[in-house]
Amino acid sequence: MQLPQDPSNVVHVLAAAFPARLADDAQDVLAVMPDARSTPVMPFEVEVQGETLTIPSRIYNEEPAATLQRSLTATRQVILHCLYSRHSDGLVRQRHLEQIVSSDEPWVVPFVVQLAGEYVLEILEAIMQGLPGLSTPGSAQRRQYGEFIARNPAFFARTERRVVSYWSYYYRWKYPVFGTYPGSVLLEAFRAAVAEQVDRPWPRHTPPPLMDRGTESA
């Protein structure tokens, strides 16, 4: 799905990736971003604390100069990093993910979870390294991610299926058993987080972590 060509509409679309209270901050971030060589594509919707956010799957803007990035407030830098975590270049996505993965802002969570469903192995490893609290019962990180997944079950199920598909296509030769694949380990941590949040087992859309049952759940 291609988004509108009208620059004013594109700005509106990108601003919709963040809570309404951050509209002014988002506008200021968008003002320092170079014009895109193509419009953002394939938006997905998630709910964050009762508000629907619409996030592009990919953006095509070049990165602003480092001096411009540093001139932004802390909140605006996080917004910028979130947007560039959706960049078409995997190295750019990883670089900006590493700046936000440990953030305690709830509106950052969908950007991180979306990256968990992508194919770049180094990004999966960066998420695991950046979320040490995800495996700690009762931690703030675990509650935050568990709450988000509980509010967005279809989004998480789609993420699970994508992880299985990418494992099977790109990495099965390296990780013959799905449970040893970093994406599987990360999904298990997410699933434990939401199970703790809702106090019940969470539905599974992947092979069991210690069995190789192919892609039948994909």
mmCIF file with all atom_site columns, N, CA and C in Angstrom, residues 20 22 26 35-36 45 60 65 71 76 84 91 95 101 103 107 109-110 117 119 151 155 170-171 174 185 197-198 202:
data_model
loop_
_atom_site.group_PDB
_atom_site.id
_atom_site.type_symbol
_atom_site.label_atom_id
_atom_site.label_alt_id
_atom_site.label_comp_id
_atom_site.label_asym_id
_atom_site.label_entity_id
_atom_site.label_seq_id
_atom_site.pdbx_PDB_ins_code
_atom_site.Cartn_x
_atom_site.Cartn_y
_atom_site.Cartn_z
_atom_site.occupancy
_atom_site.B_iso_or_equiv
_atom_site.pdbx_formal_charge
_atom_site.auth_seq_id
_atom_site.auth_comp_id
_atom_site.auth_asym_id
_atom_site.auth_atom_id
_atom_site.pdbx_PDB_model_num
ATOM 1  N N  . ALA A 1 20  ? -1.155 11.589  20.133 1.00 0.00 ? 20  ALA A N  1
ATOM 2  C CA . ALA A 1 20  ? -1.585 12.944  19.757 1.00 0.00 ? 20  ALA A CA 1
ATOM 3  C C  . ALA A 1 20  ? -0.878 14.012  20.581 1.00 0.00 ? 20  ALA A C  1
ATOM 4  N N  . LEU A 1 22  ? 2.051  14.220  21.296 1.00 0.00 ? 22  LEU A N  1
ATOM 5  C CA . LEU A 1 22  ? 3.387  14.469  20.762 1.00 0.00 ? 22  LEU A CA 1
ATOM 6  C C  . LEU A 1 22  ? 3.344  15.076  19.360 1.00 0.00 ? 22  LEU A C  1
ATOM 7  N N  . ALA A 1 26  ? 6.509  15.699  16.958 1.00 0.00 ? 26  ALA A N  1
ATOM 8  C CA . ALA A 1 26  ? 6.657  14.953  15.711 1.00 0.00 ? 26  ALA A CA 1
ATOM 9  C C  . ALA A 1 26  ? 6.820  15.902  14.529 1.00 0.00 ? 26  ALA A C  1
ATOM 10 N N  . ASP A 1 35  ? 13.675 15.302  2.453  1.00 0.00 ? 35  ASP A N  1
ATOM 11 C CA . ASP A 1 35  ? 12.553 14.773  1.679  1.00 0.00 ? 35  ASP A CA 1
ATOM 12 C C  . ASP A 1 35  ? 12.846 13.335  1.266  1.00 0.00 ? 35  ASP A C  1
ATOM 13 N N  . ALA A 1 36  ? 11.798 12.532  1.249  1.00 0.00 ? 36  ALA A N  1
ATOM 14 C CA . ALA A 1 36  ? 11.957 11.125  0.897  1.00 0.00 ? 36  ALA A CA 1
ATOM 15 C C  . ALA A 1 36  ? 12.056 10.942  -0.608 1.00 0.00 ? 36  ALA A C  1
ATOM 16 N N  . GLU A 1 45  ? -1.517 -0.700  12.066 1.00 0.00 ? 45  GLU A N  1
ATOM 17 C CA . GLU A 1 45  ? -2.128 -0.046  13.214 1.00 0.00 ? 45  GLU A CA 1
ATOM 18 C C  . GLU A 1 45  ? -1.898 -0.858  14.476 1.00 0.00 ? 45  GLU A C  1
ATOM 19 N N  . TYR A 1 60  ? 11.652 6.190   3.404  1.00 0.00 ? 60  TYR A N  1
ATOM 20 C CA . TYR A 1 60  ? 12.755 6.274   2.443  1.00 0.00 ? 60  TYR A CA 1
ATOM 21 C C  . TYR A 1 60  ? 13.496 7.607   2.521  1.00 0.00 ? 60  TYR A C  1
ATOM 22 N N  . ALA A 1 65  ? 21.518 15.307  9.136  1.00 0.00 ? 65  ALA A N  1
ATOM 23 C CA . ALA A 1 65  ? 22.890 15.463  9.612  1.00 0.00 ? 65  ALA A CA 1
ATOM 24 C C  . ALA A 1 65  ? 22.945 15.249  11.122 1.00 0.00 ? 65  ALA A C  1
ATOM 25 N N  . SER A 1 71  ? 20.541 18.520  17.866 1.00 0.00 ? 71  SER A N  1
ATOM 26 C CA . SER A 1 71  ? 19.859 19.757  18.240 1.00 0.00 ? 71  SER A CA 1
ATOM 27 C C  . SER A 1 71  ? 18.450 19.518  18.765 1.00 0.00 ? 71  SER A C  1
ATOM 28 N N  . ARG A 1 76  ? 12.270 14.327  21.128 1.00 0.00 ? 76  ARG A N  1
ATOM 29 C CA . ARG A 1 76  ? 12.269 14.403  19.663 1.00 0.00 ? 76  ARG A CA 1
ATOM 30 C C  . ARG A 1 76  ? 13.321 13.498  19.053 1.00 0.00 ? 76  ARG A C  1
ATOM 31 N N  . TYR A 1 84  ? 13.214 6.232   11.954 1.00 0.00 ? 84  TYR A N  1
ATOM 32 C CA . TYR A 1 84  ? 14.282 5.639   11.145 1.00 0.00 ? 84  TYR A CA 1
ATOM 33 C C  . TYR A 1 84  ? 14.483 4.155   11.442 1.00 0.00 ? 84  TYR A C  1
ATOM 34 N N  . LEU A 1 91  ? 20.716 -1.622  7.898  1.00 0.00 ? 91  LEU A N  1
ATOM 35 C CA . LEU A 1 91  ? 21.756 -1.059  8.758  1.00 0.00 ? 91  LEU A CA 1
ATOM 36 C C  . LEU A 1 91  ? 21.261 0.210   9.449  1.00 0.00 ? 91  LEU A C  1
ATOM 37 N N  . ARG A 1 95  ? 20.813 0.721   13.501 1.00 0.00 ? 95  ARG A N  1
ATOM 38 C CA . ARG A 1 95  ? 21.485 1.837   14.177 1.00 0.00 ? 95  ARG A CA 1
ATOM 39 C C  . ARG A 1 95  ? 20.491 2.647   15.025 1.00 0.00 ? 95  ARG A C  1
ATOM 40 N N  . VAL A 1 101 ? 15.781 0.963   21.965 1.00 0.00 ? 101 VAL A N  1
ATOM 41 C CA . VAL A 1 101 ? 15.277 -0.307  22.462 1.00 0.00 ? 101 VAL A CA 1
ATOM 42 C C  . VAL A 1 101 ? 15.125 -0.323  23.975 1.00 0.00 ? 101 VAL A C  1
ATOM 43 N N  . SER A 1 103 ? 14.291 2.274   25.810 1.00 0.00 ? 103 SER A N  1
ATOM 44 C CA . SER A 1 103 ? 13.416 3.372   26.235 1.00 0.00 ? 103 SER A CA 1
ATOM 45 C C  . SER A 1 103 ? 12.244 2.849   27.060 1.00 0.00 ? 103 SER A C  1
ATOM 46 N N  . TRP A 1 107 ? 5.103  4.224   23.723 1.00 0.00 ? 107 TRP A N  1
ATOM 47 C CA . TRP A 1 107 ? 4.883  4.361   22.276 1.00 0.00 ? 107 TRP A CA 1
ATOM 48 C C  . TRP A 1 107 ? 6.094  3.917   21.455 1.00 0.00 ? 107 TRP A C  1
ATOM 49 N N  . VAL A 1 109 ? 7.392  0.867   22.067 1.00 0.00 ? 109 VAL A N  1
ATOM 50 C CA . VAL A 1 109 ? 7.259  -0.595  22.057 1.00 0.00 ? 109 VAL A CA 1
ATOM 51 C C  . VAL A 1 109 ? 6.858  -1.159  20.689 1.00 0.00 ? 109 VAL A C  1
ATOM 52 N N  . PRO A 1 110 ? 5.837  -0.608  20.007 1.00 0.00 ? 110 PRO A N  1
ATOM 53 C CA . PRO A 1 110 ? 5.479  -1.221  18.718 1.00 0.00 ? 110 PRO A CA 1
ATOM 54 C C  . PRO A 1 110 ? 6.587  -1.170  17.677 1.00 0.00 ? 110 PRO A C  1
ATOM 55 N N  . GLY A 1 117 ? 9.903  -9.024  14.110 1.00 0.00 ? 117 GLY A N  1
ATOM 56 C CA . GLY A 1 117 ? 9.345  -9.845  13.052 1.00 0.00 ? 117 GLY A CA 1
ATOM 57 C C  . GLY A 1 117 ? 10.039 -9.676  11.718 1.00 0.00 ? 117 GLY A C  1
ATOM 58 N N  . TYR A 1 119 ? 13.854 -9.785  9.258  1.00 0.00 ? 119 TYR A N  1
ATOM 59 C CA . TYR A 1 119 ? 14.782 -10.859 8.893  1.00 0.00 ? 119 TYR A CA 1
ATOM 60 C C  . TYR A 1 119 ? 16.244 -10.597 9.259  1.00 0.00 ? 119 TYR A C  1
ATOM 61 N N  . ARG A 1 151 ? -2.874 -5.968  24.379 1.00 0.00 ? 151 ARG A N  1
ATOM 62 C CA . ARG A 1 151 ? -3.767 -5.043  23.664 1.00 0.00 ? 151 ARG A CA 1
ATOM 63 C C  . ARG A 1 151 ? -3.748 -5.274  22.155 1.00 0.00 ? 151 ARG A C  1
ATOM 64 N N  . PHE A 1 155 ? -1.654 -8.331  16.036 1.00 0.00 ? 155 PHE A N  1
ATOM 65 C CA . PHE A 1 155 ? -0.352 -7.829  15.612 1.00 0.00 ? 155 PHE A CA 1
ATOM 66 C C  . PHE A 1 155 ? 0.760  -8.773  16.061 1.00 0.00 ? 155 PHE A C  1
ATOM 67 N N  . TYR A 1 170 ? 15.538 -18.057 5.591  1.00 0.00 ? 170 TYR A N  1
ATOM 68 C CA . TYR A 1 170 ? 16.903 -17.526 5.644  1.00 0.00 ? 170 TYR A CA 1
ATOM 69 C C  . TYR A 1 170 ? 17.846 -18.281 6.578  1.00 0.00 ? 170 TYR A C  1
ATOM 70 N N  . TYR A 1 171 ? 17.338 -18.850 7.659  1.00 0.00 ? 171 TYR A N  1
ATOM 71 C CA . TYR A 1 171 ? 18.235 -19.280 8.736  1.00 0.00 ? 171 TYR A CA 1
ATOM 72 C C  . TYR A 1 171 ? 18.093 -20.734 9.162  1.00 0.00 ? 171 TYR A C  1
ATOM 73 N N  . LYS A 1 174 ? 21.234 -22.664 9.503  1.00 0.00 ? 174 LYS A N  1
ATOM 74 C CA . LYS A 1 174 ? 22.101 -22.337 10.634 1.00 0.00 ? 174 LYS A CA 1
ATOM 75 C C  . LYS A 1 174 ? 21.484 -22.777 11.961 1.00 0.00 ? 174 LYS A C  1
ATOM 76 N N  . VAL A 1 185 ? 13.728 -17.352 20.551 1.00 0.00 ? 185 VAL A N  1
ATOM 77 C CA . VAL A 1 185 ? 14.049 -17.012 21.944 1.00 0.00 ? 185 VAL A CA 1
ATOM 78 C C  . VAL A 1 185 ? 13.369 -15.701 22.337 1.00 0.00 ? 185 VAL A C  1
ATOM 79 N N  . GLN A 1 197 ? 1.247  -10.857 32.342 1.00 0.00 ? 197 GLN A N  1
ATOM 80 C CA . GLN A 1 197 ? 0.357  -9.704  32.419 1.00 0.00 ? 197 GLN A CA 1
ATOM 81 C C  . GLN A 1 197 ? -1.112 -10.119 32.531 1.00 0.00 ? 197 GLN A C  1
ATOM 82 N N  . VAL A 1 198 ? -1.524 -11.132 31.771 1.00 0.00 ? 198 VAL A N  1
ATOM 83 C CA . VAL A 1 198 ? -2.938 -11.540 31.753 1.00 0.00 ? 198 VAL A CA 1
ATOM 84 C C  . VAL A 1 198 ? -3.214 -12.722 32.675 1.00 0.00 ? 198 VAL A C  1
ATOM 85 N N  . TRP A 1 202 ? -0.519 -17.775 26.860 1.00 0.00 ? 202 TRP A N  1
ATOM 86 C CA . TRP A 1 202 ? -0.854 -16.979 25.680 1.00 0.00 ? 202 TRP A CA 1
ATOM 87 C C  . TRP A 1 202 ? -0.832 -17.873 24.441 1.00 0.00 ? 202 TRP A C  1
#
